[in-house]
Amino acid sequence: MENSLVNILKSQPIGKSYSTGLTLYQSYKATSGFDYQIGMREASGLYIFEGFAEGTGCAYLNKILVFFGQDKQLIADINLPQGTFYNRETAKEAIKQVLCKYFYDACQRENMSFTQSEVEEQVEDILDKCYFSESRRAVLNWAKEVGILKA
Amino acid sequence: MSQEISLFRNFGIATPNTITFSKSLNALVGVGYTSMAGNTYFNSLRMADGILIKEDIGQGYAHSFLNGLHIYDIRTKTLICEKLFSCHYYSRDTAKSDAIDMLTDMIGKAASKENIILNYNEMRSKVSDIVRRAFFADQMQEIQKTLKQLSA
């Protein structure tokens, strides 16, 4: 996936994955029938690339790369265990655990103090917004349209 | 059927030859995949009032299982919520209950984030009506209704 990323970072999106909400940059249909895809989400300067394989009735999450800033510096490289089903919550939790761990390690090396719960809460907020804000917006608009919520 | 196909193609989940209507399921059904173990995996699609519910179903020798549920907003083509299941026997009633729980949970969380006050029981009752229609009302009529609304 890393070699593809050199090209992806320079390329334009090719579409959107509606089943994951990712902006797609690469897609390959294997002879097995699985669609291997690389998509991206962005939030607060974080660029999250997810590699996943979509089949009939299931999707597997293979790898996540997290970059930061316009220079796209690699922060985290997460390999998921084989057979991890794709689920936004799973991806979000994997990134949250790794980002928090790297942050704690960096702070300890630099002798910087931090409150663990505050760090987790802020990382959770950023990732939650990245993964679910569009869904929440859509469901509230739908709920208002059909009269579930008052407009 | 071609209009219905193009509707689903917009979601990236249908090509012309991959979707048919199943009277017994009362749903549009995708092409299945049969594994070496003999289990068949397929998607079924239902809609009502602007939402599309996709069920990931695995059919075994003795039982059918619900492996996943995805609910989309049709107008914006946005994934609203999804849930994966393991060893979850499939029935229309349980899938309907799961979909209601997922939607009400999502609406509740979204409303809470936006500081919107809502009557939970009233909201759940309205969501239940809509989801019940997706599972038990004539799906071909619901699809026609959705296409009319989208082209309006």
Short mmCIF file of C-alpha atoms in Angstrom, two decimals:
data_model
loop_
_atom_site.label_atom_id
_atom_site.label_comp_id
_atom_site.label_asym_id
_atom_site.label_seq_id
_atom_site.Cartn_x
_atom_site.Cartn_y
_atom_site.Cartn_z
CA MET A 1 0.00 0.00 0.00
CA GLU A 2 2.88 2.38 0.76
CA ASN A 3 4.14 2.29 -2.87
CA SER A 4 0.66 3.09 -4.11
CA LEU A 5 0.47 6.01 -1.73
CA VAL A 6 3.29 7.85 -3.48
CA ASN A 7 0.99 7.94 -6.51
CA ILE A 8 -2.21 8.45 -4.56
CA LEU A 9 -0.93 11.50 -2.74
CA LYS A 10 -0.39 13.14 -6.13
CA SER A 11 -3.59 11.88 -7.77
CA GLN A 12 -7.23 12.87 -7.89
CA PRO A 13 -10.06 10.91 -6.26
CA ILE A 14 -11.82 8.39 -8.49
CA GLY A 15 -15.12 8.32 -6.63
CA LYS A 16 -16.75 7.60 -3.31
CA SER A 17 -17.34 4.39 -1.40
CA TYR A 18 -20.90 4.66 -0.12
CA SER A 19 -20.55 1.61 2.09
CA THR A 20 -17.68 3.19 4.04
CA GLY A 21 -17.98 6.93 3.39
CA LEU A 22 -14.40 7.08 2.10
CA THR A 23 -13.22 9.15 -0.85
CA LEU A 24 -11.71 6.55 -3.14
CA TYR A 25 -8.31 6.92 -4.73
CA GLN A 26 -7.63 3.43 -6.01
CA SER A 27 -9.72 0.40 -6.80
CA TYR A 28 -8.78 -3.03 -8.10
CA LYS A 29 -11.13 -5.92 -8.80
CA ALA A 30 -9.37 -9.23 -8.14
CA THR A 31 -10.26 -12.50 -9.85
CA SER A 32 -11.63 -13.63 -6.47
CA GLY A 33 -14.35 -11.02 -6.91
CA PHE A 34 -13.14 -8.84 -4.07
CA ASP A 35 -12.77 -5.11 -4.76
CA TYR A 36 -9.52 -3.93 -3.17
CA GLN A 37 -9.76 -0.21 -2.53
CA ILE A 38 -7.86 2.64 -0.92
CA GLY A 39 -9.89 5.55 0.40
CA MET A 40 -9.26 8.61 2.47
CA ARG A 41 -10.93 10.64 5.21
CA GLU A 42 -9.77 13.98 6.49
CA ALA A 43 -10.21 15.63 9.85
CA SER A 44 -8.39 18.44 11.64
CA GLY A 45 -5.27 18.09 9.52
CA LEU A 46 -5.23 14.30 9.77
CA TYR A 47 -5.38 12.36 6.49
CA ILE A 48 -6.57 8.83 7.15
CA PHE A 49 -6.02 6.30 4.37
CA GLU A 50 -7.82 2.98 4.70
CA GLY A 51 -7.11 -0.10 2.63
CA PHE A 52 -10.07 -2.46 2.49
CA ALA A 53 -11.47 -5.31 0.44
CA GLU A 54 -15.16 -5.37 -0.40
CA GLY A 55 -16.94 -8.57 -1.35
CA THR A 56 -20.53 -9.82 -1.55
CA GLY A 57 -22.02 -9.31 1.87
CA CYS A 58 -18.79 -8.43 3.65
CA ALA A 59 -15.87 -6.03 3.68
CA TYR A 60 -12.48 -6.51 5.34
CA LEU A 61 -10.29 -3.75 6.75
CA ASN A 62 -6.64 -4.44 5.98
CA LYS A 63 -4.55 -1.42 6.81
CA ILE A 64 -4.76 2.18 8.00
CA LEU A 65 -2.20 4.91 7.45
CA VAL A 66 -2.53 8.24 9.24
CA PHE A 67 -0.75 11.33 7.92
CA PHE A 68 -0.61 14.83 9.29
CA GLY A 69 -0.49 18.23 7.61
CA GLN A 70 -0.07 19.46 4.08
CA ASP A 71 3.34 17.72 3.91
CA LYS A 72 1.52 14.49 4.83
CA GLN A 73 3.96 13.26 7.45
CA LEU A 74 3.29 9.65 8.40
CA ILE A 75 2.11 9.41 12.01
CA ALA A 76 0.71 5.91 12.26
CA ASP A 77 0.89 2.71 10.26
CA ILE A 78 -1.73 0.24 11.48
CA ASN A 79 -2.04 -3.33 10.25
CA LEU A 80 -5.30 -4.98 11.19
CA PRO A 81 -5.42 -8.71 11.98
CA GLN A 82 -6.42 -10.82 9.00
CA GLY A 83 -10.17 -11.21 8.78
CA THR A 84 -11.05 -7.92 10.50
CA PHE A 85 -14.45 -6.95 9.16
CA TYR A 86 -14.83 -3.36 8.03
CA ASN A 87 -16.73 -1.20 10.43
CA ARG A 88 -16.21 2.53 10.97
CA GLU A 89 -16.18 2.06 14.73
CA THR A 90 -13.41 -0.57 14.46
CA ALA A 91 -11.29 1.72 12.28
CA LYS A 92 -11.86 4.67 14.58
CA GLU A 93 -10.93 2.71 17.72
CA ALA A 94 -7.78 1.31 16.10
CA ILE A 95 -6.61 4.80 15.15
CA LYS A 96 -7.53 6.25 18.56
CA GLN A 97 -5.53 3.61 20.44
CA VAL A 98 -2.45 4.06 18.27
CA LEU A 99 -2.56 7.88 18.23
CA CYS A 100 -2.95 8.06 22.00
CA LYS A 101 -0.13 5.56 22.56
CA TYR A 102 2.25 7.45 20.25
CA PHE A 103 1.30 10.72 21.95
CA TYR A 104 1.97 9.32 25.43
CA ASP A 105 5.33 7.87 24.30
CA ALA A 106 6.35 11.20 22.72
CA CYS A 107 5.33 13.18 25.82
CA GLN A 108 7.25 10.85 28.12
CA ARG A 109 10.37 11.17 25.98
CA GLU A 110 10.07 14.96 26.05
CA ASN A 111 9.15 15.02 29.77
CA MET A 112 5.86 16.71 28.95
CA SER A 113 2.92 16.26 31.29
CA PHE A 114 -0.58 15.44 30.13
CA THR A 115 -3.92 14.26 31.46
CA GLN A 116 -4.69 10.91 29.88
CA SER A 117 -8.47 11.29 30.00
CA GLU A 118 -8.33 14.72 28.37
CA VAL A 119 -6.10 13.45 25.57
CA GLU A 120 -8.40 10.49 24.93
CA GLU A 121 -11.46 12.72 24.94
CA GLN A 122 -9.98 15.14 22.42
CA VAL A 123 -8.72 12.41 20.10
CA GLU A 124 -12.14 10.72 20.36
CA ASP A 125 -13.86 14.00 19.42
CA ILE A 126 -11.66 14.56 16.37
CA LEU A 127 -12.06 11.00 15.08
CA ASP A 128 -15.78 10.89 15.88
CA LYS A 129 -16.29 14.04 13.82
CA CYS A 130 -14.19 12.59 10.99
CA TYR A 131 -16.10 9.31 10.84
CA PHE A 132 -19.64 10.15 11.83
CA SER A 133 -20.42 13.88 11.38
CA GLU A 134 -21.64 13.42 7.80
CA SER A 135 -23.87 10.52 8.88
CA ARG A 136 -25.31 12.51 11.77
CA ARG A 137 -26.01 15.47 9.49
CA ALA A 138 -27.74 13.19 6.97
CA VAL A 139 -29.89 11.42 9.55
CA LEU A 140 -31.01 14.68 11.17
CA ASN A 141 -31.95 16.16 7.78
CA TRP A 142 -33.81 12.95 6.91
CA ALA A 143 -35.58 12.95 10.28
CA LYS A 144 -36.72 16.54 9.71
CA GLU A 145 -37.87 15.77 6.14
CA VAL A 146 -40.08 12.86 7.19
CA GLY A 147 -41.45 14.64 10.25
CA ILE A 148 -39.65 12.68 12.96
CA LEU A 149 -38.04 15.89 14.16
CA LYS A 150 -39.58 19.32 13.89
CA ALA A 151 -37.84 21.30 11.13
CA MET B 1 -36.60 -2.21 -13.60
CA SER B 2 -33.95 -0.02 -15.29
CA GLN B 3 -34.76 3.05 -13.19
CA GLU B 4 -34.48 1.01 -10.03
CA ILE B 5 -31.12 -0.34 -11.21
CA SER B 6 -29.77 3.16 -11.85
CA LEU B 7 -30.91 4.17 -8.38
CA PHE B 8 -28.82 1.42 -6.83
CA ARG B 9 -25.94 1.95 -9.25
CA ASN B 10 -25.62 5.43 -7.74
CA PHE B 11 -24.76 3.65 -4.51
CA GLY B 12 -22.17 1.49 -6.28
CA ILE B 13 -24.10 -1.64 -5.38
CA ALA B 14 -25.69 -2.73 -8.62
CA THR B 15 -24.93 -3.44 -12.21
CA PRO B 16 -27.74 -4.34 -14.63
CA ASN B 17 -27.40 -8.08 -14.24
CA THR B 18 -26.87 -8.29 -10.52
CA ILE B 19 -30.18 -7.36 -9.00
CA THR B 20 -33.61 -9.02 -9.02
CA PHE B 21 -36.80 -8.73 -7.01
CA SER B 22 -37.56 -11.56 -4.58
CA LYS B 23 -41.27 -11.91 -3.77
CA SER B 24 -40.60 -14.23 -0.86
CA LEU B 25 -38.17 -11.77 0.75
CA ASN B 26 -40.11 -8.73 -0.50
CA ALA B 27 -36.78 -7.15 -1.32
CA LEU B 28 -34.36 -6.52 -4.16
CA VAL B 29 -31.67 -9.17 -4.00
CA GLY B 30 -28.13 -9.09 -5.35
CA VAL B 31 -26.19 -11.89 -6.94
CA GLY B 32 -25.06 -14.37 -4.31
CA TYR B 33 -21.70 -15.95 -3.75
CA THR B 34 -21.54 -19.60 -2.74
CA SER B 35 -18.50 -20.60 -0.75
CA MET B 36 -16.70 -23.93 -0.87
CA ALA B 37 -18.50 -24.83 2.35
CA GLY B 38 -21.81 -24.44 0.52
CA ASN B 39 -22.97 -21.27 2.26
CA THR B 40 -24.44 -18.54 0.05
CA TYR B 41 -23.86 -14.88 0.82
CA PHE B 42 -25.96 -12.12 -0.70
CA ASN B 43 -27.33 -8.63 -0.11
CA SER B 44 -30.95 -7.61 0.08
CA LEU B 45 -32.11 -4.05 -0.35
CA ARG B 46 -35.24 -2.39 1.00
CA MET B 47 -36.41 1.18 1.13
CA ALA B 48 -39.04 3.41 2.64
CA ASP B 49 -39.41 7.15 3.00
CA GLY B 50 -35.91 8.11 1.94
CA ILE B 51 -33.88 5.40 3.64
CA LEU B 52 -32.33 2.31 2.10
CA ILE B 53 -31.63 -0.73 4.24
CA LYS B 54 -29.04 -3.22 3.04
CA GLU B 55 -28.93 -6.62 4.71
CA ASP B 56 -25.88 -8.87 4.40
CA ILE B 57 -27.31 -12.37 4.59
CA GLY B 58 -25.57 -15.73 4.78
CA GLN B 59 -27.65 -18.76 3.92
CA GLY B 60 -26.43 -22.06 5.31
CA TYR B 61 -27.82 -25.57 5.15
CA ALA B 62 -30.06 -25.27 8.19
CA HIS B 63 -30.14 -21.57 9.04
CA SER B 64 -29.83 -18.12 7.54
CA PHE B 65 -27.78 -15.52 9.32
CA LEU B 66 -27.85 -11.76 9.32
CA ASN B 67 -24.19 -10.73 9.06
CA GLY B 68 -24.60 -7.00 8.66
CA LEU B 69 -27.04 -4.14 8.34
CA HIS B 70 -26.26 -0.86 6.58
CA ILE B 71 -28.74 2.01 6.49
CA TYR B 72 -28.34 4.83 3.96
CA ASP B 73 -29.98 8.18 3.32
CA ILE B 74 -31.10 7.90 -0.30
CA ARG B 75 -31.17 11.60 -1.16
CA THR B 76 -27.58 12.34 -0.09
CA LYS B 77 -26.30 8.79 -0.67
CA THR B 78 -24.78 8.85 2.80
CA LEU B 79 -24.19 5.87 5.05
CA ILE B 80 -26.14 6.63 8.23
CA CYS B 81 -25.24 3.65 10.38
CA GLU B 82 -23.97 0.12 10.14
CA LYS B 83 -23.77 -2.90 12.39
CA LEU B 84 -22.08 -6.26 12.02
CA PHE B 85 -23.42 -9.43 13.60
CA SER B 86 -22.01 -12.82 14.42
CA CYS B 87 -24.14 -15.98 14.67
CA HIS B 88 -27.26 -13.81 14.44
CA TYR B 89 -30.14 -15.86 13.03
CA TYR B 90 -31.98 -14.08 10.26
CA SER B 91 -35.66 -13.29 10.38
CA ARG B 92 -37.48 -10.29 8.98
CA ASP B 93 -38.69 -9.38 12.46
CA THR B 94 -35.26 -9.40 14.09
CA ALA B 95 -33.71 -7.51 11.17
CA LYS B 96 -36.52 -4.96 11.44
CA SER B 97 -35.95 -4.61 15.22
CA ASP B 98 -32.21 -4.23 14.71
CA ALA B 99 -32.75 -1.54 12.06
CA ILE B 100 -35.14 0.36 14.35
CA ASP B 101 -32.63 0.21 17.22
CA MET B 102 -29.77 1.40 14.99
CA LEU B 103 -31.73 4.32 13.53
CA THR B 104 -33.19 5.52 16.81
CA ASP B 105 -29.75 5.26 18.43
CA MET B 106 -28.18 7.32 15.63
CA ILE B 107 -30.92 9.96 15.70
CA GLY B 108 -30.66 10.16 19.48
CA LYS B 109 -26.87 10.63 19.40
CA ALA B 110 -27.03 13.14 16.54
CA ALA B 111 -29.75 15.15 18.28
CA SER B 112 -27.77 15.13 21.52
CA LYS B 113 -24.66 16.47 19.74
CA GLU B 114 -26.71 19.30 18.24
CA ASN B 115 -28.53 19.99 21.52
CA ILE B 116 -31.86 19.12 19.92
CA ILE B 117 -34.51 18.12 22.45
CA LEU B 118 -36.69 15.28 21.30
CA ASN B 119 -39.33 12.96 22.65
CA TYR B 120 -37.57 9.59 22.44
CA ASN B 121 -40.73 7.45 22.48
CA GLU B 122 -42.41 9.53 19.79
CA MET B 123 -39.26 9.44 17.67
CA ARG B 124 -38.95 5.69 18.07
CA SER B 125 -42.59 5.16 17.16
CA LYS B 126 -42.20 7.14 13.91
CA VAL B 127 -38.95 5.36 13.02
CA SER B 128 -40.65 2.01 13.71
CA ASP B 129 -43.48 2.87 11.29
CA ILE B 130 -41.03 3.72 8.53
CA VAL B 131 -38.79 0.69 9.05
CA ARG B 132 -41.83 -1.61 9.29
CA ARG B 133 -42.88 -0.36 5.84
CA ALA B 134 -39.40 -1.13 4.50
CA PHE B 135 -39.78 -4.74 5.63
CA PHE B 136 -43.46 -5.49 5.13
CA ALA B 137 -44.98 -3.04 2.61
CA ASP B 138 -44.79 -3.89 -1.10
CA GLN B 139 -41.22 -2.97 -2.01
CA MET B 140 -41.89 -2.42 -5.71
CA GLN B 141 -44.39 0.29 -4.76
CA GLU B 142 -41.93 1.82 -2.26
CA ILE B 143 -39.23 1.93 -4.95
CA GLN B 144 -41.58 3.64 -7.40
CA LYS B 145 -42.50 6.16 -4.71
CA THR B 146 -38.83 6.85 -4.00
CA LEU B 147 -38.01 7.34 -7.66
CA LYS B 148 -40.90 9.83 -7.99
CA GLN B 149 -39.68 11.74 -4.92
CA LEU B 150 -36.10 11.86 -6.24
CA SER B 151 -37.14 13.17 -9.64
CA ALA B 152 -39.47 15.79 -8.11
#
